């Protein structure tokens, strides 16, 4: 067995450092980490999104088809009812594209809302907490 225990980081690409930094800090709740020069990374819990953007030269140390702004698809766990996540997005003038919908994630079945970052990457908040309304309707179908 290979002793891999968890994902350390994934890479996203952005077209504007400041707009993306503000979005990931304020909407996603990421801690912004200065990694030197003009570069930042976004830390969410124990996970990190390394960020490639304008002016970054990684000297070929990238995927064969490098990540481009707008082509990522990432899910974040929302601790609390998904209705609160949707309300949070509305407060930040971020459109909910889909949801709430039931989805299967790393911790089993949850409820998700989908939205986009400023470059168009698809983002998802998933909640594994049953809302009172959903829990009562789920009980009725048992």
Short mmCIF file of C-alpha atoms in Angstrom, two decimals:
data_model
loop_
_atom_site.label_atom_id
_atom_site.label_comp_id
_atom_site.label_asym_id
_atom_site.label_seq_id
_atom_site.Cartn_x
_atom_site.Cartn_y
_atom_site.Cartn_z
CA UNK A 1 0.00 0.00 0.00
CA UNK A 2 1.23 3.48 -0.86
CA UNK A 3 1.37 5.71 2.26
CA UNK A 4 -0.58 8.63 0.79
CA UNK A 5 -2.83 10.13 3.46
CA UNK A 6 -4.52 13.17 1.94
CA UNK A 7 -4.51 15.76 -0.81
CA UNK A 8 -2.01 18.53 -0.03
CA UNK A 9 -2.89 21.15 -2.65
CA UNK A 10 -4.45 21.68 -6.03
CA UNK A 11 -3.76 24.44 -8.56
CA UNK A 12 -6.16 27.04 -9.89
CA UNK A 13 -5.40 29.80 -12.36
CA UNK A 14 -6.71 33.35 -12.20
CA UNK A 15 -6.72 36.26 -14.62
CA UNK A 16 -6.63 39.03 -11.99
CA UNK A 17 -4.78 38.60 -8.70
CA UNK A 18 -6.70 41.21 -6.68
CA UNK A 19 -10.21 40.35 -7.87
CA UNK A 20 -9.61 36.65 -7.24
CA UNK A 21 -7.94 37.24 -3.88
CA UNK A 22 -10.90 39.35 -2.70
CA UNK A 23 -13.37 36.72 -3.95
CA UNK A 24 -11.67 33.70 -2.39
CA UNK A 25 -11.12 35.59 0.90
CA UNK A 26 -14.63 37.08 1.21
CA UNK A 27 -16.85 34.52 -0.52
CA UNK A 28 -15.04 31.23 0.02
CA UNK A 29 -13.49 32.22 3.35
CA UNK A 30 -9.95 31.31 2.35
CA UNK A 31 -6.91 32.47 4.26
CA UNK A 32 -4.67 34.32 1.80
CA UNK A 33 -1.04 33.16 2.05
CA UNK A 34 1.75 35.33 0.62
CA UNK A 35 4.13 32.97 -1.18
CA UNK A 36 6.53 35.64 -2.41
CA UNK A 37 6.66 38.14 -5.21
CA UNK A 38 3.15 38.89 -6.37
CA UNK A 39 1.97 35.32 -5.72
CA UNK A 40 -0.53 34.10 -3.18
CA UNK A 41 -2.13 30.80 -2.25
CA UNK A 42 -5.58 30.25 -0.76
CA UNK A 43 -5.83 28.02 2.29
CA UNK A 44 -9.18 26.52 3.25
CA UNK A 45 -8.91 24.42 6.41
CA UNK A 46 -5.98 22.01 5.92
CA UNK A 47 -6.16 22.31 2.11
CA UNK A 48 -4.42 24.72 -0.17
CA UNK A 49 -5.17 26.11 -3.59
CA UNK A 50 -1.90 27.14 -5.18
CA UNK A 51 -2.59 29.98 -7.58
CA UNK A 52 -1.13 30.58 -11.03
CA UNK A 53 -1.82 33.96 -12.54
CA UNK A 54 -0.52 36.86 -14.58
CA UNK A 55 3.24 37.22 -14.45
CA UNK A 56 3.94 33.80 -12.96
CA UNK A 57 6.69 31.83 -14.70
CA UNK A 58 6.99 28.35 -13.25
CA UNK A 59 9.71 27.34 -15.73
CA UNK A 60 7.74 24.48 -17.21
CA UNK A 61 6.87 22.88 -13.86
CA UNK A 62 3.20 22.67 -14.80
CA UNK A 63 0.77 20.10 -16.15
CA UNK A 64 1.06 19.12 -19.80
CA UNK A 65 -2.09 21.18 -20.36
CA UNK A 66 -1.65 23.92 -17.74
CA UNK A 67 -4.62 25.03 -15.67
CA UNK A 68 -6.20 28.12 -17.18
CA UNK A 69 -8.49 30.71 -15.59
CA UNK A 70 -12.05 29.42 -15.61
CA UNK A 71 -11.43 25.69 -16.09
CA UNK A 72 -11.43 24.45 -12.49
CA UNK A 73 -14.24 22.62 -10.68
CA UNK A 74 -13.86 22.61 -6.89
CA UNK A 75 -16.12 21.66 -3.98
CA UNK A 76 -15.80 23.13 -0.47
CA UNK A 77 -17.52 21.79 2.65
CA UNK A 78 -19.98 24.27 4.19
CA UNK A 79 -20.35 23.72 7.94
CA UNK A 80 -24.03 24.39 8.54
CA UNK A 81 -27.29 24.28 6.62
CA UNK A 82 -26.94 24.75 2.86
CA UNK A 83 -29.60 27.46 2.99
CA UNK A 84 -27.08 29.55 4.93
CA UNK A 85 -24.52 29.03 2.16
CA UNK A 86 -27.02 30.23 -0.45
CA UNK A 87 -27.82 33.30 1.69
CA UNK A 88 -24.08 33.99 2.10
CA UNK A 89 -23.63 33.93 -1.68
CA UNK A 90 -26.59 36.30 -2.19
CA UNK A 91 -25.10 38.74 0.36
CA UNK A 92 -21.96 38.83 -1.79
CA UNK A 93 -23.97 39.24 -5.03
CA UNK A 94 -22.86 35.81 -6.25
CA UNK A 95 -25.45 33.97 -8.34
CA UNK A 96 -26.39 30.44 -7.31
CA UNK A 97 -26.36 28.52 -10.60
CA UNK A 98 -27.83 25.28 -9.26
CA UNK A 99 -29.17 24.01 -5.99
CA UNK A 100 -29.77 23.20 -3.37
CA UNK A 101 -29.40 19.68 -4.80
CA UNK A 102 -28.41 16.34 -3.25
CA UNK A 103 -24.90 15.24 -4.23
CA UNK A 104 -22.42 12.54 -3.31
CA UNK A 105 -19.15 13.89 -1.91
CA UNK A 106 -16.09 12.68 -0.01
CA UNK A 107 -18.11 12.29 3.22
CA UNK A 108 -21.19 10.69 1.65
CA UNK A 109 -24.41 12.33 0.54
CA UNK A 110 -24.85 16.03 1.15
CA UNK A 111 -26.67 19.01 -0.28
CA UNK A 112 -24.91 21.45 -2.60
CA UNK A 113 -25.17 24.86 -4.20
CA UNK A 114 -23.11 25.73 -7.28
CA UNK A 115 -21.67 29.10 -8.25
CA UNK A 116 -18.73 30.55 -10.21
CA UNK A 117 -15.58 32.44 -9.34
CA UNK A 118 -14.73 35.67 -11.22
CA UNK A 119 -13.02 33.69 -14.02
CA UNK A 120 -15.91 31.25 -14.45
CA UNK A 121 -14.54 28.21 -12.61
CA UNK A 122 -17.36 26.13 -11.15
CA UNK A 123 -17.41 26.12 -7.37
CA UNK A 124 -19.63 24.17 -5.01
CA UNK A 125 -20.48 24.41 -1.35
CA UNK A 126 -21.65 21.04 0.04
CA UNK A 127 -23.27 20.62 3.43
CA UNK A 128 -23.49 17.25 5.11
CA UNK A 129 -25.86 18.70 7.71
CA UNK A 130 -29.54 17.94 7.14
CA UNK A 131 -31.76 21.01 7.20
CA UNK A 132 -34.81 20.75 9.49
CA UNK A 133 -37.14 20.91 6.46
CA UNK A 134 -35.24 18.19 4.55
CA UNK A 135 -34.88 15.98 7.63
CA UNK A 136 -38.62 15.97 8.26
CA UNK A 137 -39.41 15.23 4.61
CA UNK A 138 -36.78 12.44 4.55
CA UNK A 139 -38.37 10.87 7.65
CA UNK A 140 -41.76 10.88 5.98
CA UNK A 141 -40.48 8.83 3.06
CA UNK A 142 -38.90 6.09 5.19
#
